[in-house]
GROMACS .gro file of C-alpha atoms in nm:
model
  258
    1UNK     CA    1  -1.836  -7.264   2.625
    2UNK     CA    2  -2.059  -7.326   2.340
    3UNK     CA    3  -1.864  -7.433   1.952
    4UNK     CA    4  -1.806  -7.198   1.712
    5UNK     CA    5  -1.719  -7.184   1.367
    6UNK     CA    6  -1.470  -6.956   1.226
    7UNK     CA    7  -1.512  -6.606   1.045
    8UNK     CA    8  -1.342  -6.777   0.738
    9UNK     CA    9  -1.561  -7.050   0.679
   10UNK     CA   10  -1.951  -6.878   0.748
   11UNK     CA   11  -1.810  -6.478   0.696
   12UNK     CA   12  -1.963  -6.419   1.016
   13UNK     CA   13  -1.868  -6.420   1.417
   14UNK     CA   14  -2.000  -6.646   1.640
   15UNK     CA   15  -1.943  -6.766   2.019
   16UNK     CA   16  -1.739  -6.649   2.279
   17UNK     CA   17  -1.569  -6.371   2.110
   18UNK     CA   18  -1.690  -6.134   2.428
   19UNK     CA   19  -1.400  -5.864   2.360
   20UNK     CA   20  -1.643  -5.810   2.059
   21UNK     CA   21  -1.975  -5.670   2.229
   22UNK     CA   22  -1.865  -5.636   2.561
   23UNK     CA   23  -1.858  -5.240   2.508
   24UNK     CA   24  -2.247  -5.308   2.454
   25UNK     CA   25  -2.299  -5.463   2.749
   26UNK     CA   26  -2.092  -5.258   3.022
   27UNK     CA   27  -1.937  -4.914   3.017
   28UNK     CA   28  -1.603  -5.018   3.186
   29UNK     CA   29  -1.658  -4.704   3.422
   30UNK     CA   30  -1.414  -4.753   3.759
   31UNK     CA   31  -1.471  -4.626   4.166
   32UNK     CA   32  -1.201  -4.445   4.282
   33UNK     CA   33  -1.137  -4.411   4.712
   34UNK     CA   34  -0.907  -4.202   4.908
   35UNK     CA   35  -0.838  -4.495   5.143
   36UNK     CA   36  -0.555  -4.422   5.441
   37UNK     CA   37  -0.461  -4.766   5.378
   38UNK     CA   38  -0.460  -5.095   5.133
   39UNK     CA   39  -0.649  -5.321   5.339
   40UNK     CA   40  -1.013  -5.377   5.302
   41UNK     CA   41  -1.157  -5.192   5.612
   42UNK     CA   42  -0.940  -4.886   5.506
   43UNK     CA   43  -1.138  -4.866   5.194
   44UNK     CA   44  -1.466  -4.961   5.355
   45UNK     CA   45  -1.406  -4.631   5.543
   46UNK     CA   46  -1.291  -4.479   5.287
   47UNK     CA   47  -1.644  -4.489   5.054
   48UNK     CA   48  -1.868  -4.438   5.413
   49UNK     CA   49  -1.665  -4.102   5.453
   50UNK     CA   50  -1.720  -4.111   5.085
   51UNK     CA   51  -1.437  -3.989   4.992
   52UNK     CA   52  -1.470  -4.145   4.632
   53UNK     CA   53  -1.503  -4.056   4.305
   54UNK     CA   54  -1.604  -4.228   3.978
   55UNK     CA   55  -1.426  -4.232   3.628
   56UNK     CA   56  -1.561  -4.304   3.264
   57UNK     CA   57  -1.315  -4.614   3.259
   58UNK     CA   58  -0.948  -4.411   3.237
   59UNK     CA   59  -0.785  -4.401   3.582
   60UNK     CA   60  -0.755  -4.009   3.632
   61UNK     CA   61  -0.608  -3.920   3.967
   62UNK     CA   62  -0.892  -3.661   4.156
   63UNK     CA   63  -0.903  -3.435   4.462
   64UNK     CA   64  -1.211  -3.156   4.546
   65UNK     CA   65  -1.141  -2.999   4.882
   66UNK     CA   66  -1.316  -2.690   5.022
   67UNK     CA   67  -1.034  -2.486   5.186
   68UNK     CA   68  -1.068  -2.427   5.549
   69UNK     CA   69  -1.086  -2.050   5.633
   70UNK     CA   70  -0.940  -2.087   5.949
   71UNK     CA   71  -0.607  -2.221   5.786
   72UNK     CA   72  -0.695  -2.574   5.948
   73UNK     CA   73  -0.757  -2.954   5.772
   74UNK     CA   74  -0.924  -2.890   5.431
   75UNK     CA   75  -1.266  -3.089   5.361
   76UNK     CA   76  -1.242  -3.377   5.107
   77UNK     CA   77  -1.505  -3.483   4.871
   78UNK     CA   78  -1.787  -3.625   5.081
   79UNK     CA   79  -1.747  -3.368   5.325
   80UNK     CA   80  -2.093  -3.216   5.520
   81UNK     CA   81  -1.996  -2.835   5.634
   82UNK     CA   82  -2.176  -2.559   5.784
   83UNK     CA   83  -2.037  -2.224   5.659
   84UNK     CA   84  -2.128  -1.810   5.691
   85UNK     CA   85  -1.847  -1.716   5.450
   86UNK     CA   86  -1.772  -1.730   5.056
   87UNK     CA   87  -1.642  -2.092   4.995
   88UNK     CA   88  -1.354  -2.155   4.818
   89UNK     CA   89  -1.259  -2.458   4.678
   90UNK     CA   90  -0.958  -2.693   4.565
   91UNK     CA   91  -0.971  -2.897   4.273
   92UNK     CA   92  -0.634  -3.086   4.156
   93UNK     CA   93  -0.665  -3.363   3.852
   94UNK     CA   94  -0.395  -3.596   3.709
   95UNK     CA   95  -0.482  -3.812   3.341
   96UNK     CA   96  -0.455  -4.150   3.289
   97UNK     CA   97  -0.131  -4.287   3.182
   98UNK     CA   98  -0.120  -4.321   2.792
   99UNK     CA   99  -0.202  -4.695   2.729
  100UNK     CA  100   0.127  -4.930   2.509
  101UNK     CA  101  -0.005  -5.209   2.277
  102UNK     CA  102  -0.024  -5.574   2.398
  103UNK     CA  103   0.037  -5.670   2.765
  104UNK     CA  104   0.318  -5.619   3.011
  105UNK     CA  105   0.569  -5.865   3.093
  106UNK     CA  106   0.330  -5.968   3.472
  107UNK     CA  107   0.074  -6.011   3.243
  108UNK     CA  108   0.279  -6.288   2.988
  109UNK     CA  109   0.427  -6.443   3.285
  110UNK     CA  110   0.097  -6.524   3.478
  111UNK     CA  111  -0.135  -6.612   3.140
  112UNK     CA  112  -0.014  -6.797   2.799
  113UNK     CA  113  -0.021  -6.568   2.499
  114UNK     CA  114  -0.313  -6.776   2.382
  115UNK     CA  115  -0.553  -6.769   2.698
  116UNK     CA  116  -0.436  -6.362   2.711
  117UNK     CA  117  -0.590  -6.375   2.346
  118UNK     CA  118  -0.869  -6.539   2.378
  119UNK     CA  119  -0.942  -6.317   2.718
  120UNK     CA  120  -0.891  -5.955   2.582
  121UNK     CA  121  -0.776  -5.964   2.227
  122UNK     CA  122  -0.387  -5.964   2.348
  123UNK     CA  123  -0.469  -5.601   2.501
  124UNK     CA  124  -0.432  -5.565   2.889
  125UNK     CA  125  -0.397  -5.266   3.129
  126UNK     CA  126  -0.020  -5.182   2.998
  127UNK     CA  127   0.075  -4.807   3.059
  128UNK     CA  128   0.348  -4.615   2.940
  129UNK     CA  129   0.533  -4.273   3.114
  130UNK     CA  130   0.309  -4.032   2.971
  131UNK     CA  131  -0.009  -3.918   3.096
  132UNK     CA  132  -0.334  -3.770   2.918
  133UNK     CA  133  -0.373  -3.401   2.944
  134UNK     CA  134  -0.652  -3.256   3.151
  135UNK     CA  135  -0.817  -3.046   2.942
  136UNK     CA  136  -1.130  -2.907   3.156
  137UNK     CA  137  -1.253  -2.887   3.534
  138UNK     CA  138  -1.683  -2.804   3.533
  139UNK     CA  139  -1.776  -2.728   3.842
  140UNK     CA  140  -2.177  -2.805   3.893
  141UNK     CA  141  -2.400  -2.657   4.174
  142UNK     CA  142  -2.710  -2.720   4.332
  143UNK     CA  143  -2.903  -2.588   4.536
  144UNK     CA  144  -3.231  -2.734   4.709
  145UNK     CA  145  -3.598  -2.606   4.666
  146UNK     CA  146  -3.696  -2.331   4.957
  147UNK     CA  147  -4.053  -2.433   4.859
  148UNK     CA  148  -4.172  -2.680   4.643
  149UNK     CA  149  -4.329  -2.416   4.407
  150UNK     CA  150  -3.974  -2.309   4.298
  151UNK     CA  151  -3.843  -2.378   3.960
  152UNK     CA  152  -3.580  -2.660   4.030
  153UNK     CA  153  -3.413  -2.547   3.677
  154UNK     CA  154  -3.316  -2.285   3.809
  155UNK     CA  155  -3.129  -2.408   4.090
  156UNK     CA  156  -2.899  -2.654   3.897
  157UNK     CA  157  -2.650  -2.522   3.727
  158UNK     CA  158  -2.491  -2.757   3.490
  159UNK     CA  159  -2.199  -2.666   3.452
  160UNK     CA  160  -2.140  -2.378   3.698
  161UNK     CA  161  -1.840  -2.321   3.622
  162UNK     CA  162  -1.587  -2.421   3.335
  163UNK     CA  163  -1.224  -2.368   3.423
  164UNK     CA  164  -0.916  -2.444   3.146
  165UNK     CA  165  -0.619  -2.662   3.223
  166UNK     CA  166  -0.243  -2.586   3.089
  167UNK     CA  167  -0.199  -2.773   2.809
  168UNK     CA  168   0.217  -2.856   2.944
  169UNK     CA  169   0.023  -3.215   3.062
  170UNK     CA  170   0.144  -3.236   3.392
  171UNK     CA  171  -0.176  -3.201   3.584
  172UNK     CA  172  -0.428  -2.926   3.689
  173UNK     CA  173  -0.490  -2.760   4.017
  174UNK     CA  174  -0.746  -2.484   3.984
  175UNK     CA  175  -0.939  -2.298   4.280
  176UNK     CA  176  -1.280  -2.131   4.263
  177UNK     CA  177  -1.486  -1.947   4.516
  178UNK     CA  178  -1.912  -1.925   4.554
  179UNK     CA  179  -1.973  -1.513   4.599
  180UNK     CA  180  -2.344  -1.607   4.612
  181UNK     CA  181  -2.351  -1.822   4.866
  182UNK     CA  182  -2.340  -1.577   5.160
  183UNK     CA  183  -2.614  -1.355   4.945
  184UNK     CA  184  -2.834  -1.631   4.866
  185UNK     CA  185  -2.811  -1.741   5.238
  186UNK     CA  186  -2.921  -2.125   5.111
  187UNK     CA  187  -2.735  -2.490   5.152
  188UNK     CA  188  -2.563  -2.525   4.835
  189UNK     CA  189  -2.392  -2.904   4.674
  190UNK     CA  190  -2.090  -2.850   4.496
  191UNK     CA  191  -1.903  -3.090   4.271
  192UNK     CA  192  -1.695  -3.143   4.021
  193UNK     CA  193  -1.597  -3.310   3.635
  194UNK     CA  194  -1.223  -3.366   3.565
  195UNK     CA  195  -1.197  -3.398   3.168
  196UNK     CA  196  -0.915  -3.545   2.956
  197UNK     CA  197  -0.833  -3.449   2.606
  198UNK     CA  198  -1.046  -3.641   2.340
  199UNK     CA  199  -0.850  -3.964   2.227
  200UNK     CA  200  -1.033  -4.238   2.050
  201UNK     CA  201  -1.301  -4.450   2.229
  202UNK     CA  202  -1.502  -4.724   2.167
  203UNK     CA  203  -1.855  -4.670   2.119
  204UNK     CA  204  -1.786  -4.332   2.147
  205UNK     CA  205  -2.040  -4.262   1.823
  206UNK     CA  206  -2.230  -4.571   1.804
  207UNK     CA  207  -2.487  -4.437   1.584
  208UNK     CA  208  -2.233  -4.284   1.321
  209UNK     CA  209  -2.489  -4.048   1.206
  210UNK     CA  210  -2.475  -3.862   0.824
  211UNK     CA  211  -2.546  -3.558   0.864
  212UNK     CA  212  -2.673  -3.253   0.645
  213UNK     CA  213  -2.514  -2.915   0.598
  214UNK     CA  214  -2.780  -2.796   0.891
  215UNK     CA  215  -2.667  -3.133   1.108
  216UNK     CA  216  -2.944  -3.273   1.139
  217UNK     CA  217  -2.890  -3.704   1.161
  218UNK     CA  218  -3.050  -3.788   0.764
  219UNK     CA  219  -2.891  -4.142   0.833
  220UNK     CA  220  -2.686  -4.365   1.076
  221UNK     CA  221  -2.477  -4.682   1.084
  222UNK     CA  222  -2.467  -4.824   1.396
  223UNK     CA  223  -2.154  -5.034   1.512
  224UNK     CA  224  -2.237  -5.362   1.591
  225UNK     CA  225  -2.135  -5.658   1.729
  226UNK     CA  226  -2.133  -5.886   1.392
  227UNK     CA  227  -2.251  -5.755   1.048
  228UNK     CA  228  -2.296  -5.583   0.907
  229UNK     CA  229  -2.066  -5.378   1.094
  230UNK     CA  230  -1.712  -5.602   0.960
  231UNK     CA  231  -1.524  -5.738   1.252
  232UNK     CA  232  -1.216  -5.527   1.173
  233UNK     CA  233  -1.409  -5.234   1.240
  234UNK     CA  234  -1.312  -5.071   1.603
  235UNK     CA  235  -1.606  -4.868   1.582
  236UNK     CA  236  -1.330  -4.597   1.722
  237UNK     CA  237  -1.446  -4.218   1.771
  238UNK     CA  238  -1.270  -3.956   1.962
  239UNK     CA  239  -1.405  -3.860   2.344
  240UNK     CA  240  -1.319  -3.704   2.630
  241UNK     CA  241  -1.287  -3.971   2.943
  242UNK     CA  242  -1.335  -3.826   3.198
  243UNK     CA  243  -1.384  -3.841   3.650
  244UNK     CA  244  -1.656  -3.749   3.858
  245UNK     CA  245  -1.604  -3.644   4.246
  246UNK     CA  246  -1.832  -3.715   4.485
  247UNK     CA  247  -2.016  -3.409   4.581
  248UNK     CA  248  -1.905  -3.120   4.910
  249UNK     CA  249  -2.263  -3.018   5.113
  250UNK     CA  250  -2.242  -2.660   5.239
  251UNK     CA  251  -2.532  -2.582   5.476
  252UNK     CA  252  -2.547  -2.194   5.495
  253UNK     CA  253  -2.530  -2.106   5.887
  254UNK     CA  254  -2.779  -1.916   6.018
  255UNK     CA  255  -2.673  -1.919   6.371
  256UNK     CA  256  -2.314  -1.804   6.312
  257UNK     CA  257  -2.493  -1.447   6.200
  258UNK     CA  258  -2.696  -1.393   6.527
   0.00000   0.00000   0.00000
């Protein structure tokens, strides 16, 4: 690791203060799996079913099923179906667990104080008991061109659907159904956003824009890495983290209406 001289004696940062600009760099985003097991091959087949989702960094719990109409299995995320009726889907979504300052006790034990520091600031994955309301599910569909003359803005809608949580914080299940499917008669891709309540991010606003009375951007101040952005600055802004499911494909079936 290169030398570096301390903010005290130059009034600036340098070297291998990576907690610093490592929100530049990466977006901390996680891949999620249902996995029937622990082991590695149970996850393999877990994201080549993919059955798998993808979060903005929290770790929010996600399921997206289409129900079975004949009262059998339901079909996960990832799922390829061939259907005549109205779908109806499943969408349950737990938040994150609220995060505690410093690390937790595994944490200490396995890393001095001073190597923990020097790692992540002193600030590892710690949770509490209490988990982030959902706030939102958006549902988005698409649906394919039937030629390649046809207006493809038309045929993603972004979101579909926008259905409210409770705000009690102990989850959200929420179903929906696709009336248009059976009139439309055309292979349709469903899926679906799970979206905490806003809580301050990093990054978040990087720009920091001024803005008029109309709010329009007259000015910004970007948070950076070093100055002129002051090292005590967490360049904090509220945001909604949120989880993405991997999408269901519903082929509309022709045959079944011969």
């Amino acid at each position: 690791l290169p030398n570096f001289v301390t903010l005290e004696q130059t009034g600036e940062l340098r070297g291998p203060f990576f907690e610093r600009h490592s929100s530049f760099l990466g977006t901390g985003g996680l891949v999620a799996v249902h996995a029937r097991g622990r082991d590695r091959q149970a996850i393999w087949d877990a994201l080549e079913r993919k059955e798998v989702y993808a979060t903005s960094g929290d770790r929010i719990l996600l399921w997206f099923d289409l129900i079975d109409p004949q009262g059998g299995q339901n079909f996960p995320m990832g799922s390829s179906v061939r259907n005549a009726t109205i779908p109806e889907f499943e969408v349950s979504a737990v938040g994150a667990f609220e995060q505690k300052p410093g690390c937790p006790a595994d944490s200490l034990r396995a890393l001095p104080a001073d190597r923990l520091q020097r790692l992540c600031a002193g600030e590892c994955y710690n949770p509490g008991d209490l988990r982030k309301r959902i706030d939102r599910i958006e549902v988005v569909r698409i649906r394919p061109q039937n030629t390649a003359a046809e207006a493809v803005g038309s045929l993603i809608d972004d979101p579909w659907r926008v259905l409210p949580c409770p705000a009690d914080g102990e989850g959200c299940t929420v179903r929906f159904s696709d009336p248009e499917f059976v009139s439309a008669q055309r292979d349709t891709v469903y899926y679906v956003r799970a979206l905490e309540e806003a809580t301050p991010t990093i990054n978040a606003d990087n720009l920091r824009c001024e803005r008029d009375t109309s709010g329009q951007c007259i000015a910004v101040n970007p948070c950076r890495e070093g100055p002129p952005t002051a090292y005590t600055d967490d360049c904090l802004a509220d945001a909604q983290e949120r989880a993405w499911s991997s999408p269901i494909f519903v082929d509309y079936d022709n045959f079944s209406q011969e």
